[in-house]
Short mmCIF file of N, CA and C in Angstrom, two decimals:
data_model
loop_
_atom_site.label_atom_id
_atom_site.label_comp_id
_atom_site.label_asym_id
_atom_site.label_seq_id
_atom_site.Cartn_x
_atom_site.Cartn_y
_atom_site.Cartn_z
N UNK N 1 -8.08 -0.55 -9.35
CA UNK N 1 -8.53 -1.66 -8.54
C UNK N 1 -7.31 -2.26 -7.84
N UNK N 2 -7.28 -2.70 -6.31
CA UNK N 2 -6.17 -3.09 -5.59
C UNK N 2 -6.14 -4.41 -6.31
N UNK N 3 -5.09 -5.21 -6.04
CA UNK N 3 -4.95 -6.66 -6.20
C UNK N 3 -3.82 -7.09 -5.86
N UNK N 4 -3.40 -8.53 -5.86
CA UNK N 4 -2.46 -9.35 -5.30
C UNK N 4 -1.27 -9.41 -6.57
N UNK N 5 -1.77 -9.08 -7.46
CA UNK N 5 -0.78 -9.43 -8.64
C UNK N 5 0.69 -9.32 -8.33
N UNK N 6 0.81 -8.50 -8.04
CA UNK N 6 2.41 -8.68 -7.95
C UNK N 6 3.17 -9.53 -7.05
N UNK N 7 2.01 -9.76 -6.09
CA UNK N 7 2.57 -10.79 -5.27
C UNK N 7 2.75 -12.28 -5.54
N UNK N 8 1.64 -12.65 -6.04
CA UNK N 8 1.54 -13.54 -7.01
C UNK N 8 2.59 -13.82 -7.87
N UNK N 9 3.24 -12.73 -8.96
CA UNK N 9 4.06 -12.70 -9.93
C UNK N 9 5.08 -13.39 -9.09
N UNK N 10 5.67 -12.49 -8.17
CA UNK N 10 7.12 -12.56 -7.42
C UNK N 10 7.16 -14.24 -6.79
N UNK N 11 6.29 -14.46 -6.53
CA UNK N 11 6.05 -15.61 -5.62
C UNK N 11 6.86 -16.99 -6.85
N UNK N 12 6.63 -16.55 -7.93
CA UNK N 12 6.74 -17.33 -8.98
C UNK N 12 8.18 -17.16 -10.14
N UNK N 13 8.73 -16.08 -9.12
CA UNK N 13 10.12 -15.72 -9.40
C UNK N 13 9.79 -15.21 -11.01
N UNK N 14 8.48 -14.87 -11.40
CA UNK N 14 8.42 -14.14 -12.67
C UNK N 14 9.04 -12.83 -12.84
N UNK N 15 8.74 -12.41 -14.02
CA UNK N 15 9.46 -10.86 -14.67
C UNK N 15 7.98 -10.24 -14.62
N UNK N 16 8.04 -8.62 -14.80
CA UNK N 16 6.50 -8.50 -15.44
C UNK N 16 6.54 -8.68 -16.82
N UNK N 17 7.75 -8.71 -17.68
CA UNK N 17 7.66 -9.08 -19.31
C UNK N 17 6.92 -10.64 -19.45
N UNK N 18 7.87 -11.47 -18.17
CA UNK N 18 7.23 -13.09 -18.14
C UNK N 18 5.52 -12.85 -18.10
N UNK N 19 5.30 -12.31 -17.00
CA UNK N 19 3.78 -12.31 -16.95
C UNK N 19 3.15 -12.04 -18.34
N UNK N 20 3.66 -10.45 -19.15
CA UNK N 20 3.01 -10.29 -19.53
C UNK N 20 3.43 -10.91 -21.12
N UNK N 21 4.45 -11.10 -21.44
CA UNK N 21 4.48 -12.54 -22.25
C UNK N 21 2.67 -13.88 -22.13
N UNK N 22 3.04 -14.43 -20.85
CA UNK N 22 1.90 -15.41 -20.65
C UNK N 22 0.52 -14.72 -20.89
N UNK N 23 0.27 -13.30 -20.87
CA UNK N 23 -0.72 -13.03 -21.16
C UNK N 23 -1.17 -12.12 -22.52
N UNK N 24 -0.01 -12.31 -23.53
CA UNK N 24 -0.18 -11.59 -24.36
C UNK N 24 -0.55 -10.36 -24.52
N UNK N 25 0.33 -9.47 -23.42
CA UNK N 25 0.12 -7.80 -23.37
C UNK N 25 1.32 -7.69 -23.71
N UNK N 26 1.14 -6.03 -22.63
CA UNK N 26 2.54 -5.17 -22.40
C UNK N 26 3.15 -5.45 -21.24
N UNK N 27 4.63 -5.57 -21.38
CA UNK N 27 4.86 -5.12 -20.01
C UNK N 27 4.34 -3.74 -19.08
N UNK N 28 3.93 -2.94 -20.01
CA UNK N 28 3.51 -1.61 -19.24
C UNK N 28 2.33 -2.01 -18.64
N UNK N 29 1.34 -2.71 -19.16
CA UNK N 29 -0.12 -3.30 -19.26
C UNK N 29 0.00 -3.54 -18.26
N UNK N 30 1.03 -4.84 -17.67
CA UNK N 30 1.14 -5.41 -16.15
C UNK N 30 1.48 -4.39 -15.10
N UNK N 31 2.51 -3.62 -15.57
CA UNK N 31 2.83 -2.80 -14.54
C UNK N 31 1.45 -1.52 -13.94
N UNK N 32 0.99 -1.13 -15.12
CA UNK N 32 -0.14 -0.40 -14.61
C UNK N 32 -1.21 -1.17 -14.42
N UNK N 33 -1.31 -2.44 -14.53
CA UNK N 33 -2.57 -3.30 -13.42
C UNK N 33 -1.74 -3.42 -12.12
N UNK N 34 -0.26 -3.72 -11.95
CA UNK N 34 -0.03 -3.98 -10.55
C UNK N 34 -0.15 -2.82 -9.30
N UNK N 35 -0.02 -1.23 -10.50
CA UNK N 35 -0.17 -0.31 -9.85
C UNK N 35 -1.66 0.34 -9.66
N UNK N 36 -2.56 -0.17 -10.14
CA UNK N 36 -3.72 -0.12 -9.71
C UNK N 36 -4.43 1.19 -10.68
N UNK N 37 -3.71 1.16 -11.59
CA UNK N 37 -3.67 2.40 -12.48
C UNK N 37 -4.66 1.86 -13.90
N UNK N 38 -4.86 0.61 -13.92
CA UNK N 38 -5.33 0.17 -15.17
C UNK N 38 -6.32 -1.21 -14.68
N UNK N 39 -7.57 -0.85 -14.79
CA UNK N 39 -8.58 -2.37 -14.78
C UNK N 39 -8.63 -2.87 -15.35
N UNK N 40 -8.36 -4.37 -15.30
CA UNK N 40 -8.42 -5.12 -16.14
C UNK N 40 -9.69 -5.44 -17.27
N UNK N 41 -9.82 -5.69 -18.82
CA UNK N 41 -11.06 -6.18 -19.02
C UNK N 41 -11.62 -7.57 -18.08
N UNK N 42 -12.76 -7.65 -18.44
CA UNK N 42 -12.83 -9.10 -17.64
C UNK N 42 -12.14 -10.26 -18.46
N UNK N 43 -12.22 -10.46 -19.67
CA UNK N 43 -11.65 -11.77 -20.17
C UNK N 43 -9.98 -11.50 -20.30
N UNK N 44 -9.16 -10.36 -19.62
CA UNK N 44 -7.87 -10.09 -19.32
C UNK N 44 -7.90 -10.33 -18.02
N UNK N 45 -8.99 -10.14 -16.80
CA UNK N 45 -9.13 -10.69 -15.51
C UNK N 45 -9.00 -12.17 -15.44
N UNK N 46 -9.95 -12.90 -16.23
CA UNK N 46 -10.08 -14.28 -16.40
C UNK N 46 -8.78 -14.76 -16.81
N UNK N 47 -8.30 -14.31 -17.51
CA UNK N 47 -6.64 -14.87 -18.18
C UNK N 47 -5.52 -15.09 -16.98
N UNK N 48 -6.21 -13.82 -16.24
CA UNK N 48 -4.43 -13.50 -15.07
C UNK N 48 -4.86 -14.33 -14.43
N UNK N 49 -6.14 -14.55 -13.83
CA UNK N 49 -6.75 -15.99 -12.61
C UNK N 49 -5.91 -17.16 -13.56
N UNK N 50 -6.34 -17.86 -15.09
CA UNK N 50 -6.16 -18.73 -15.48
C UNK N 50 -4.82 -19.11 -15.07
N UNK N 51 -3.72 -17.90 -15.23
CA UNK N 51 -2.55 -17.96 -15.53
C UNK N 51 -1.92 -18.81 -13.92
N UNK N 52 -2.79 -18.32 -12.99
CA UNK N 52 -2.38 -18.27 -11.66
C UNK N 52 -2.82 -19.54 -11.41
N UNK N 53 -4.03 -20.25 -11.90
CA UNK N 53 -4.18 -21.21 -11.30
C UNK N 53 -5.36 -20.79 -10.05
N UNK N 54 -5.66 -19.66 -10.00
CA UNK N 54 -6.50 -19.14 -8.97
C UNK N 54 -8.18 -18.72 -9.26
N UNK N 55 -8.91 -18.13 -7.93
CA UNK N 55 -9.91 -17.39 -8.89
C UNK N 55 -9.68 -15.87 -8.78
N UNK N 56 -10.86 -15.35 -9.62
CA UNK N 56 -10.69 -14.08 -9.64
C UNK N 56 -10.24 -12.80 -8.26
N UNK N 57 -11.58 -13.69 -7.46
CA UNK N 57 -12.02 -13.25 -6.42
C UNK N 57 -10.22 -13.33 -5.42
N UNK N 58 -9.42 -14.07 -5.77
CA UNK N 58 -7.81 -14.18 -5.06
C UNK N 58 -7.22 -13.18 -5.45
N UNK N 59 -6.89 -12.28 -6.47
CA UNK N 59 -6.28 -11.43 -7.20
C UNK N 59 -6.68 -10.59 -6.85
N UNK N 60 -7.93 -10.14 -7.41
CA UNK N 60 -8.48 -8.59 -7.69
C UNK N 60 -9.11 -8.41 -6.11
N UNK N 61 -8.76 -6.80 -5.37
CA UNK N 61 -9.51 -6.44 -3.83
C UNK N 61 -10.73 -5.72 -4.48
N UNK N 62 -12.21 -5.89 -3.97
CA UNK N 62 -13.27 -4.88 -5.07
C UNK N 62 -12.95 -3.79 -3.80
#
């Protein structure tokens, strides 16, 4: 699935460890959602919106 994530991340001068620290994964976890390689569950979708301050629908391209 495409998404904004990484843009997002960077915007926020994060790490992907930071991100994925805040979301209690992997860093690999983040990296293969930023690469479009890994869908998120939904309540791991809901978390990365939470994290952002955003909604879903900002992040994830269907």
């Amino acid at each position: 699935m495409k998404n904004h994530l990484k843009s997002y991340r960077l915007e926020r001068g994060w790490s992907q460890a930071d991100l994925a620290k805040a979301l209690s994964v992997s860093r690999q976890t983040v990296n293969a959602i930023e690469n479009g390689r890994y869908d998120p569950s939904l309540p791991l979708a809901f978390a990365i919106a939470s994290v952002f301050a955003l909604k879903i629908e900002d992040i994830f391209i269907p």
